[in-house]
Amino acid sequence: MIRATPILDGAQLFVRYAYPPNARGSCGPPDSDALLHYGQAGVTDAGLRELAKGFAGAWPYLELISTATGIRDPLDYRVVEAYWVGSPLLERVGITNIGNSMENRFRARTGHQFSHLMEGVLAGGVPNHSFHVFEVYPWLGLLRDDRRSGTALTVLDGCRIRWGEIVEIIGDEAVVRTRHLAWDGISLTLSGSTVETARHAVAGTGFVADLAVGDTVSLHWDWICDRLTRGQVTQLHGYTQRHLRIANSGVEHRGTAVALDDTL
C-alpha cells in the first residue's frame, strides 16, 4: 500500500538512512545515539549538519550531486533522496564529474585496481547508494571466495537500500515482505518474496510516524527508514537493477580494494 508521507528537510531524511549503519559502528561519528535523538526529535541544526559531514562514505557523494546539479546544499532534500533512493537528478551529474570524484577519493587507495572501479562509472554507474554498494564496496569481490561468500552476500544485502511491505507490527519491530539478494556463483539477482523483521523505533519512538500494515517502506540493514511513494519505489528498484547489471559484468574483480572504513 502506498501512502503519502510528509516531506522532510534533507538533513532529517539523511538521518533516517544513515542511522542504521552508524548504530552498527560501520560508519560515521562514534556517537550514534546523537543521530538517533536528532531523528526522533525531528530537529535539524548546525550540530546535525556536522554529524552528517562525518560520514566519509556518503558525504562526498552528496557534495558531488549538489555541485554537479547546481544545488547549493548537500543536505537539500533532492540531493539526499537522489543518493539514498534515486531520482532523475542523478542523470544530471555527468560521467566526467563522477570520474573526477572517484579519482580524488580512491585512486591513491586502489592503485592499479582503480581501472576496475572506473569500469562501473564508464558502464553507466551514478552516485546512488546502490552504486557504492555494488561497484565500490569491497564485499562484492569476495562473492567468489567460497569461505566468505555467505558473509559477503549478507553484508551486501543489508547495506543496500531495500523496499518492502509491512505485514505485521509488533512493538518496536515490524515484519516486512521484501526481496533479498541471491548469488548463484555467477551473478547477483533479487530473490522471490520473503519476510524479515526490522526495527522501526527505540523505546516506542522512531523516525516514521503512524506506520501501518500495508505501508511500503525502505530498509537499511535491520531498520525501517522511510515510507515510500510509488515513484520512489520505481526509482529505487530501477537504480538497484542498473547497478546490479553493472556489478554482474565484472563481479570477479569489482570492489576488492576499497577500504572497509569508507562504507555505509
PDB file of C-alpha atoms in Angstrom:
ATOM      1  CA  MET A   1       0.000   0.000   0.000  1.00  0.00           C
ATOM      2  CA  ILE A   2       1.315   3.428  -0.965  1.00  0.00           C
ATOM      3  CA  ARG A   3       0.515   6.288   1.424  1.00  0.00           C
ATOM      4  CA  ALA A   4       1.652   9.895   1.180  1.00  0.00           C
ATOM      5  CA  THR A   5       4.264  10.906   3.747  1.00  0.00           C
ATOM      6  CA  PRO A   6       5.105  14.479   4.805  1.00  0.00           C
ATOM      7  CA  ILE A   7       8.126  15.986   3.069  1.00  0.00           C
ATOM      8  CA  LEU A   8      11.097  16.183   5.441  1.00  0.00           C
ATOM      9  CA  ASP A   9      14.026  18.503   5.291  1.00  0.00           C
ATOM     10  CA  GLY A  10      17.022  16.776   3.736  1.00  0.00           C
ATOM     11  CA  ALA A  11      19.011  16.503   6.948  1.00  0.00           C
ATOM     12  CA  GLN A  12      16.230  14.518   8.611  1.00  0.00           C
ATOM     13  CA  LEU A  13      15.981  12.244   5.589  1.00  0.00           C
ATOM     14  CA  PHE A  14      19.734  11.697   5.844  1.00  0.00           C
ATOM     15  CA  VAL A  15      19.350  10.674   9.488  1.00  0.00           C
ATOM     16  CA  ARG A  16      16.775   8.033   8.604  1.00  0.00           C
ATOM     17  CA  TYR A  17      19.108   6.254   6.209  1.00  0.00           C
ATOM     18  CA  ALA A  18      22.456   6.912   7.897  1.00  0.00           C
ATOM     19  CA  TYR A  19      21.479   5.859  11.417  1.00  0.00           C
ATOM     20  CA  PRO A  20      21.275   2.075  10.832  1.00  0.00           C
ATOM     21  CA  PRO A  21      24.925   1.590   9.767  1.00  0.00           C
ATOM     22  CA  ASN A  22      26.034   4.210  12.296  1.00  0.00           C
ATOM     23  CA  ALA A  23      24.378   2.222  15.081  1.00  0.00           C
ATOM     24  CA  ARG A  24      26.330  -0.831  13.904  1.00  0.00           C
ATOM     25  CA  GLY A  25      29.602   1.082  14.117  1.00  0.00           C
ATOM     26  CA  SER A  26      30.095   0.700  10.367  1.00  0.00           C
ATOM     27  CA  CYS A  27      30.495   4.361   9.513  1.00  0.00           C
ATOM     28  CA  GLY A  28      30.129   7.913  10.663  1.00  0.00           C
ATOM     29  CA  PRO A  29      30.823   9.578  14.027  1.00  0.00           C
ATOM     30  CA  PRO A  30      31.080   7.288  17.066  1.00  0.00           C
ATOM     31  CA  ASP A  31      28.043   8.705  18.907  1.00  0.00           C
ATOM     32  CA  SER A  32      25.150   7.011  17.116  1.00  0.00           C
ATOM     33  CA  ASP A  33      22.795   7.976  19.944  1.00  0.00           C
ATOM     34  CA  ALA A  34      23.142  11.614  18.897  1.00  0.00           C
ATOM     35  CA  LEU A  35      21.940  10.773  15.400  1.00  0.00           C
ATOM     36  CA  LEU A  36      19.075   8.699  16.810  1.00  0.00           C
ATOM     37  CA  HIS A  37      17.931  11.538  19.046  1.00  0.00           C
ATOM     38  CA  TYR A  38      18.014  14.035  16.181  1.00  0.00           C
ATOM     39  CA  GLY A  39      15.798  11.728  14.151  1.00  0.00           C
ATOM     40  CA  GLN A  40      13.400  11.007  16.995  1.00  0.00           C
ATOM     41  CA  ALA A  41      13.025  14.700  17.822  1.00  0.00           C
ATOM     42  CA  GLY A  42      12.887  15.843  14.204  1.00  0.00           C
ATOM     43  CA  VAL A  43      15.329  18.661  14.983  1.00  0.00           C
ATOM     44  CA  THR A  44      17.794  19.994  12.413  1.00  0.00           C
ATOM     45  CA  ASP A  45      20.584  22.341  13.497  1.00  0.00           C
ATOM     46  CA  ALA A  46      24.277  23.007  12.929  1.00  0.00           C
ATOM     47  CA  GLY A  47      25.189  20.057  15.128  1.00  0.00           C
ATOM     48  CA  LEU A  48      23.311  17.631  12.901  1.00  0.00           C
ATOM     49  CA  ARG A  49      24.957  19.069   9.811  1.00  0.00           C
ATOM     50  CA  GLU A  50      28.379  18.477  11.366  1.00  0.00           C
ATOM     51  CA  LEU A  51      27.436  14.890  12.173  1.00  0.00           C
ATOM     52  CA  ALA A  52      26.414  14.347   8.540  1.00  0.00           C
ATOM     53  CA  LYS A  53      29.795  15.583   7.324  1.00  0.00           C
ATOM     54  CA  GLY A  54      31.399  12.844   9.417  1.00  0.00           C
ATOM     55  CA  PHE A  55      30.044  10.110   7.125  1.00  0.00           C
ATOM     56  CA  ALA A  56      33.062   9.523   4.896  1.00  0.00           C
ATOM     57  CA  GLY A  57      31.160   7.169   2.604  1.00  0.00           C
ATOM     58  CA  ALA A  58      28.036   9.216   1.915  1.00  0.00           C
ATOM     59  CA  TRP A  59      29.051  12.855   2.312  1.00  0.00           C
ATOM     60  CA  PRO A  60      31.335  13.065  -0.767  1.00  0.00           C
ATOM     61  CA  TYR A  61      28.504  11.670  -2.914  1.00  0.00           C
ATOM     62  CA  LEU A  62      26.134  14.327  -1.574  1.00  0.00           C
ATOM     63  CA  GLU A  63      28.710  17.005  -2.372  1.00  0.00           C
ATOM     64  CA  LEU A  64      29.178  15.553  -5.847  1.00  0.00           C
ATOM     65  CA  ILE A  65      25.455  15.534  -6.616  1.00  0.00           C
ATOM     66  CA  SER A  66      24.860  19.027  -5.250  1.00  0.00           C
ATOM     67  CA  THR A  67      27.834  20.619  -7.009  1.00  0.00           C
ATOM     68  CA  ALA A  68      27.172  18.940 -10.348  1.00  0.00           C
ATOM     69  CA  THR A  69      23.490  19.885 -10.369  1.00  0.00           C
ATOM     70  CA  GLY A  70      23.816  23.440  -9.071  1.00  0.00           C
ATOM     71  CA  ILE A  71      22.083  22.771  -5.753  1.00  0.00           C
ATOM     72  CA  ARG A  72      23.991  24.680  -3.090  1.00  0.00           C
ATOM     73  CA  ASP A  73      23.263  22.497  -0.076  1.00  0.00           C
ATOM     74  CA  PRO A  74      24.473  18.856   0.003  1.00  0.00           C
ATOM     75  CA  LEU A  75      21.684  18.226   2.524  1.00  0.00           C
ATOM     76  CA  ASP A  76      18.959  19.569   0.256  1.00  0.00           C
ATOM     77  CA  TYR A  77      16.116  17.027   0.240  1.00  0.00           C
ATOM     78  CA  ARG A  78      16.503  16.470  -3.511  1.00  0.00           C
ATOM     79  CA  VAL A  79      20.175  15.587  -3.138  1.00  0.00           C
ATOM     80  CA  VAL A  80      19.692  13.268  -0.165  1.00  0.00           C
ATOM     81  CA  GLU A  81      16.782  11.478  -1.816  1.00  0.00           C
ATOM     82  CA  ALA A  82      18.769  11.019  -5.034  1.00  0.00           C
ATOM     83  CA  TYR A  83      21.660   9.403  -3.163  1.00  0.00           C
ATOM     84  CA  TRP A  84      19.726   7.046  -0.901  1.00  0.00           C
ATOM     85  CA  VAL A  85      16.667   6.229  -3.020  1.00  0.00           C
ATOM     86  CA  GLY A  86      17.324   7.514  -6.529  1.00  0.00           C
ATOM     87  CA  SER A  87      15.825  10.188  -8.764  1.00  0.00           C
ATOM     88  CA  PRO A  88      16.280  11.685 -12.250  1.00  0.00           C
ATOM     89  CA  LEU A  89      18.624  14.221 -10.629  1.00  0.00           C
ATOM     90  CA  LEU A  90      21.357  11.577 -10.836  1.00  0.00           C
ATOM     91  CA  GLU A  91      21.294  11.699 -14.627  1.00  0.00           C
ATOM     92  CA  ARG A  92      22.433  15.331 -14.483  1.00  0.00           C
ATOM     93  CA  VAL A  93      25.649  14.623 -12.585  1.00  0.00           C
ATOM     94  CA  GLY A  94      27.646  13.569 -15.650  1.00  0.00           C
ATOM     95  CA  ILE A  95      30.302  10.936 -16.193  1.00  0.00           C
ATOM     96  CA  THR A  96      33.190  13.419 -16.027  1.00  0.00           C
ATOM     97  CA  ASN A  97      32.145  14.692 -12.611  1.00  0.00           C
ATOM     98  CA  ILE A  98      31.665  11.157 -11.311  1.00  0.00           C
ATOM     99  CA  GLY A  99      35.029  10.050 -12.686  1.00  0.00           C
ATOM    100  CA  ASN A 100      36.827  13.021 -11.150  1.00  0.00           C
ATOM    101  CA  SER A 101      35.226  12.299  -7.792  1.00  0.00           C
ATOM    102  CA  MET A 102      36.302   8.655  -7.936  1.00  0.00           C
ATOM    103  CA  GLU A 103      39.811   9.765  -8.901  1.00  0.00           C
ATOM    104  CA  ASN A 104      40.085  12.110  -5.935  1.00  0.00           C
ATOM    105  CA  ARG A 105      38.653   9.646  -3.438  1.00  0.00           C
ATOM    106  CA  PHE A 106      40.001   6.270  -4.478  1.00  0.00           C
ATOM    107  CA  ARG A 107      42.944   6.434  -6.923  1.00  0.00           C
ATOM    108  CA  ALA A 108      45.610   6.546  -4.211  1.00  0.00           C
ATOM    109  CA  ARG A 109      43.938   3.781  -2.198  1.00  0.00           C
ATOM    110  CA  THR A 110      43.307   1.349  -5.032  1.00  0.00           C
ATOM    111  CA  GLY A 111      46.484   1.704  -7.104  1.00  0.00           C
ATOM    112  CA  HIS A 112      46.452  -0.437 -10.232  1.00  0.00           C
ATOM    113  CA  GLN A 113      42.945  -1.670  -9.407  1.00  0.00           C
ATOM    114  CA  PHE A 114      41.500   1.810  -9.898  1.00  0.00           C
ATOM    115  CA  SER A 115      40.693   0.920 -13.502  1.00  0.00           C
ATOM    116  CA  HIS A 116      38.322  -1.789 -12.253  1.00  0.00           C
ATOM    117  CA  LEU A 117      36.496   0.785 -10.140  1.00  0.00           C
ATOM    118  CA  MET A 118      36.217   3.128 -13.106  1.00  0.00           C
ATOM    119  CA  GLU A 119      34.629   0.374 -15.190  1.00  0.00           C
ATOM    120  CA  GLY A 120      31.492   0.828 -13.105  1.00  0.00           C
ATOM    121  CA  VAL A 121      31.422   4.538 -13.922  1.00  0.00           C
ATOM    122  CA  LEU A 122      32.042   4.011 -17.625  1.00  0.00           C
ATOM    123  CA  ALA A 123      29.282   1.381 -17.712  1.00  0.00           C
ATOM    124  CA  GLY A 124      26.728   3.930 -16.508  1.00  0.00           C
ATOM    125  CA  GLY A 125      27.064   3.966 -12.737  1.00  0.00           C
ATOM    126  CA  VAL A 126      25.734   7.072 -10.996  1.00  0.00           C
ATOM    127  CA  PRO A 127      26.176   8.331  -7.401  1.00  0.00           C
ATOM    128  CA  ASN A 128      23.319   6.428  -5.843  1.00  0.00           C
ATOM    129  CA  HIS A 129      23.922   4.326  -2.730  1.00  0.00           C
ATOM    130  CA  SER A 130      23.484   1.159  -4.788  1.00  0.00           C
ATOM    131  CA  PHE A 131      26.471   2.240  -6.897  1.00  0.00           C
ATOM    132  CA  HIS A 132      28.623   2.403  -3.775  1.00  0.00           C
ATOM    133  CA  VAL A 133      27.378  -0.973  -2.549  1.00  0.00           C
ATOM    134  CA  PHE A 134      27.755  -2.877  -5.815  1.00  0.00           C
ATOM    135  CA  GLU A 135      30.633  -1.099  -7.565  1.00  0.00           C
ATOM    136  CA  VAL A 136      32.819   0.215  -4.718  1.00  0.00           C
ATOM    137  CA  TYR A 137      32.062  -1.774  -1.575  1.00  0.00           C
ATOM    138  CA  PRO A 138      34.785  -4.424  -1.108  1.00  0.00           C
ATOM    139  CA  TRP A 139      32.435  -7.320  -0.344  1.00  0.00           C
ATOM    140  CA  LEU A 140      31.363  -7.760  -3.955  1.00  0.00           C
ATOM    141  CA  GLY A 141      34.784  -9.102  -4.875  1.00  0.00           C
ATOM    142  CA  LEU A 142      34.527 -11.712  -2.105  1.00  0.00           C
ATOM    143  CA  LEU A 143      31.481 -13.481  -3.514  1.00  0.00           C
ATOM    144  CA  ARG A 144      33.711 -15.893  -5.411  1.00  0.00           C
ATOM    145  CA  ASP A 145      35.593 -16.814  -2.238  1.00  0.00           C
ATOM    146  CA  ASP A 146      33.799 -19.946  -1.018  1.00  0.00           C
ATOM    147  CA  ARG A 147      34.830 -19.281   2.569  1.00  0.00           C
ATOM    148  CA  ARG A 148      33.471 -15.741   2.615  1.00  0.00           C
ATOM    149  CA  SER A 149      30.710 -15.662   0.015  1.00  0.00           C
ATOM    150  CA  GLY A 150      27.924 -16.201   2.551  1.00  0.00           C
ATOM    151  CA  THR A 151      29.103 -13.326   4.702  1.00  0.00           C
ATOM    152  CA  ALA A 152      29.658 -11.155   1.638  1.00  0.00           C
ATOM    153  CA  LEU A 153      26.113 -11.760   0.406  1.00  0.00           C
ATOM    154  CA  THR A 154      24.630 -10.943   3.813  1.00  0.00           C
ATOM    155  CA  VAL A 155      26.614  -7.716   4.062  1.00  0.00           C
ATOM    156  CA  LEU A 156      25.765  -6.595   0.527  1.00  0.00           C
ATOM    157  CA  ASP A 157      22.083  -7.313   1.117  1.00  0.00           C
ATOM    158  CA  GLY A 158      21.986  -5.458   4.410  1.00  0.00           C
ATOM    159  CA  CYS A 159      23.923  -2.471   3.161  1.00  0.00           C
ATOM    160  CA  ARG A 160      21.813  -1.808   0.076  1.00  0.00           C
ATOM    161  CA  ILE A 161      18.558   0.107   0.463  1.00  0.00           C
ATOM    162  CA  ARG A 162      15.673  -2.350   0.110  1.00  0.00           C
ATOM    163  CA  TRP A 163      11.925  -1.865  -0.291  1.00  0.00           C
ATOM    164  CA  GLY A 164       9.100  -3.922   1.132  1.00  0.00           C
ATOM    165  CA  GLU A 165       5.583  -4.019   2.553  1.00  0.00           C
ATOM    166  CA  ILE A 166       4.761  -4.167   6.255  1.00  0.00           C
ATOM    167  CA  VAL A 167       2.706  -7.253   7.080  1.00  0.00           C
ATOM    168  CA  GLU A 168       2.747  -7.062  10.886  1.00  0.00           C
ATOM    169  CA  ILE A 169       3.793  -4.593  13.593  1.00  0.00           C
ATOM    170  CA  ILE A 170       4.949  -5.887  16.977  1.00  0.00           C
ATOM    171  CA  GLY A 171       6.079  -3.158  19.362  1.00  0.00           C
ATOM    172  CA  ASP A 172       9.258  -1.518  18.091  1.00  0.00           C
ATOM    173  CA  GLU A 173       9.581  -4.066  15.282  1.00  0.00           C
ATOM    174  CA  ALA A 174       7.726  -4.850  12.092  1.00  0.00           C
ATOM    175  CA  VAL A 175       7.595  -7.858   9.800  1.00  0.00           C
ATOM    176  CA  VAL A 176       8.249  -6.774   6.221  1.00  0.00           C
ATOM    177  CA  ARG A 177       7.725  -8.677   2.984  1.00  0.00           C
ATOM    178  CA  THR A 178      10.690  -7.922   0.749  1.00  0.00           C
ATOM    179  CA  ARG A 179      13.200  -9.430  -1.680  1.00  0.00           C
ATOM    180  CA  HIS A 180      16.749 -10.362  -0.747  1.00  0.00           C
ATOM    181  CA  LEU A 181      19.838 -10.757  -2.886  1.00  0.00           C
ATOM    182  CA  ALA A 182      20.622 -14.188  -4.279  1.00  0.00           C
ATOM    183  CA  TRP A 183      24.017 -15.413  -5.538  1.00  0.00           C
ATOM    184  CA  ASP A 184      24.235 -18.447  -7.820  1.00  0.00           C
ATOM    185  CA  GLY A 185      28.009 -18.463  -8.148  1.00  0.00           C
ATOM    186  CA  ILE A 186      27.891 -16.366 -11.304  1.00  0.00           C
ATOM    187  CA  SER A 187      25.600 -13.393 -10.777  1.00  0.00           C
ATOM    188  CA  LEU A 188      23.639 -11.433  -8.192  1.00  0.00           C
ATOM    189  CA  THR A 189      19.869 -11.231  -8.557  1.00  0.00           C
ATOM    190  CA  LEU A 190      16.846 -10.359  -6.461  1.00  0.00           C
ATOM    191  CA  SER A 191      15.160 -13.377  -4.905  1.00  0.00           C
ATOM    192  CA  GLY A 192      11.478 -14.105  -4.691  1.00  0.00           C
ATOM    193  CA  SER A 193       9.365 -12.588  -1.948  1.00  0.00           C
ATOM    194  CA  THR A 194      10.338 -13.368   1.645  1.00  0.00           C
ATOM    195  CA  VAL A 195       9.815 -11.807   5.069  1.00  0.00           C
ATOM    196  CA  GLU A 196      12.169 -10.282   7.602  1.00  0.00           C
ATOM    197  CA  THR A 197      11.856  -8.482  10.917  1.00  0.00           C
ATOM    198  CA  ALA A 198      13.119  -4.904  11.139  1.00  0.00           C
ATOM    199  CA  ARG A 199      13.135  -2.217  13.809  1.00  0.00           C
ATOM    200  CA  HIS A 200      11.160   0.983  13.368  1.00  0.00           C
ATOM    201  CA  ALA A 201      11.565   2.535  16.821  1.00  0.00           C
ATOM    202  CA  VAL A 202      13.586   2.558  20.027  1.00  0.00           C
ATOM    203  CA  ALA A 203      11.561   2.601  23.250  1.00  0.00           C
ATOM    204  CA  GLY A 204       8.449   3.422  21.273  1.00  0.00           C
ATOM    205  CA  THR A 205       9.866   6.373  19.330  1.00  0.00           C
ATOM    206  CA  GLY A 206      11.071   6.113  15.746  1.00  0.00           C
ATOM    207  CA  PHE A 207      11.568   8.203  12.633  1.00  0.00           C
ATOM    208  CA  VAL A 208       8.353   7.456  10.709  1.00  0.00           C
ATOM    209  CA  ALA A 209       5.027   8.294  12.330  1.00  0.00           C
ATOM    210  CA  ASP A 210       1.928   6.123  12.142  1.00  0.00           C
ATOM    211  CA  LEU A 211       3.384   3.132  10.351  1.00  0.00           C
ATOM    212  CA  ALA A 212       0.658   0.671   9.440  1.00  0.00           C
ATOM    213  CA  VAL A 213       0.267  -2.792   7.977  1.00  0.00           C
ATOM    214  CA  GLY A 214       0.315  -2.444   4.211  1.00  0.00           C
ATOM    215  CA  ASP A 215       2.725   0.510   4.137  1.00  0.00           C
ATOM    216  CA  THR A 216       5.518   0.348   1.587  1.00  0.00           C
ATOM    217  CA  VAL A 217       8.804   1.188   3.281  1.00  0.00           C
ATOM    218  CA  SER A 218      12.540   1.333   2.713  1.00  0.00           C
ATOM    219  CA  LEU A 219      15.022  -0.646   4.796  1.00  0.00           C
ATOM    220  CA  HIS A 220      18.725  -0.258   5.545  1.00  0.00           C
ATOM    221  CA  TRP A 221      20.339  -3.088   7.480  1.00  0.00           C
ATOM    222  CA  ASP A 222      17.734  -4.074  10.103  1.00  0.00           C
ATOM    223  CA  TRP A 223      15.946  -0.731  10.274  1.00  0.00           C
ATOM    224  CA  ILE A 224      12.892   0.767   8.558  1.00  0.00           C
ATOM    225  CA  CYS A 225      13.986   4.141   7.180  1.00  0.00           C
ATOM    226  CA  ASP A 226      11.015   5.760   5.487  1.00  0.00           C
ATOM    227  CA  ARG A 227       7.587   5.300   3.969  1.00  0.00           C
ATOM    228  CA  LEU A 228       7.930   5.247   0.167  1.00  0.00           C
ATOM    229  CA  THR A 229       5.777   6.680  -2.580  1.00  0.00           C
ATOM    230  CA  ARG A 230       5.096   4.683  -5.721  1.00  0.00           C
ATOM    231  CA  GLY A 231       7.529   6.881  -7.622  1.00  0.00           C
ATOM    232  CA  GLN A 232      10.265   6.314  -5.057  1.00  0.00           C
ATOM    233  CA  VAL A 233       9.822   2.547  -5.269  1.00  0.00           C
ATOM    234  CA  THR A 234      10.185   2.782  -9.042  1.00  0.00           C
ATOM    235  CA  GLN A 235      13.382   4.817  -8.733  1.00  0.00           C
ATOM    236  CA  LEU A 236      14.867   2.578  -6.028  1.00  0.00           C
ATOM    237  CA  HIS A 237      14.111  -0.572  -7.990  1.00  0.00           C
ATOM    238  CA  GLY A 238      15.466   0.909 -11.202  1.00  0.00           C
ATOM    239  CA  TYR A 239      18.797   2.061  -9.798  1.00  0.00           C
ATOM    240  CA  THR A 240      19.218  -1.172  -7.856  1.00  0.00           C
ATOM    241  CA  GLN A 241      18.767  -3.211 -11.035  1.00  0.00           C
ATOM    242  CA  ARG A 242      21.010  -0.870 -13.013  1.00  0.00           C
ATOM    243  CA  HIS A 243      23.912  -1.263 -10.630  1.00  0.00           C
ATOM    244  CA  LEU A 244      23.328  -4.994 -10.238  1.00  0.00           C
ATOM    245  CA  ARG A 245      23.705  -5.368 -14.011  1.00  0.00           C
ATOM    246  CA  ILE A 246      26.948  -3.408 -13.949  1.00  0.00           C
ATOM    247  CA  ALA A 247      28.237  -5.407 -10.986  1.00  0.00           C
ATOM    248  CA  ASN A 248      27.463  -8.706 -12.688  1.00  0.00           C
ATOM    249  CA  SER A 249      29.513  -7.668 -15.689  1.00  0.00           C
ATOM    250  CA  GLY A 250      32.657  -7.529 -13.553  1.00  0.00           C
ATOM    251  CA  VAL A 251      31.952  -9.341 -10.317  1.00  0.00           C
ATOM    252  CA  GLU A 252      35.247 -11.238 -10.425  1.00  0.00           C
ATOM    253  CA  HIS A 253      37.263  -8.152  -9.588  1.00  0.00           C
ATOM    254  CA  ARG A 254      34.941  -5.279  -8.694  1.00  0.00           C
ATOM    255  CA  GLY A 255      35.184  -3.672  -5.275  1.00  0.00           C
ATOM    256  CA  THR A 256      38.161  -5.633  -3.992  1.00  0.00           C
ATOM    257  CA  ALA A 257      40.491  -2.837  -2.971  1.00  0.00           C
ATOM    258  CA  VAL A 258      38.467  -0.109  -1.300  1.00  0.00           C
ATOM    259  CA  ALA A 259      38.896   0.102   2.456  1.00  0.00           C
ATOM    260  CA  LEU A 260      36.070  -1.079   4.667  1.00  0.00           C
ATOM    261  CA  ASP A 261      36.095   2.106   6.743  1.00  0.00           C
ATOM    262  CA  ASP A 262      34.661   4.226   3.908  1.00  0.00           C
ATOM    263  CA  THR A 263      31.353   2.444   3.620  1.00  0.00           C
ATOM    264  CA  LEU A 264      27.734   2.723   4.552  1.00  0.00           C
TER     265      LEU A 264
END
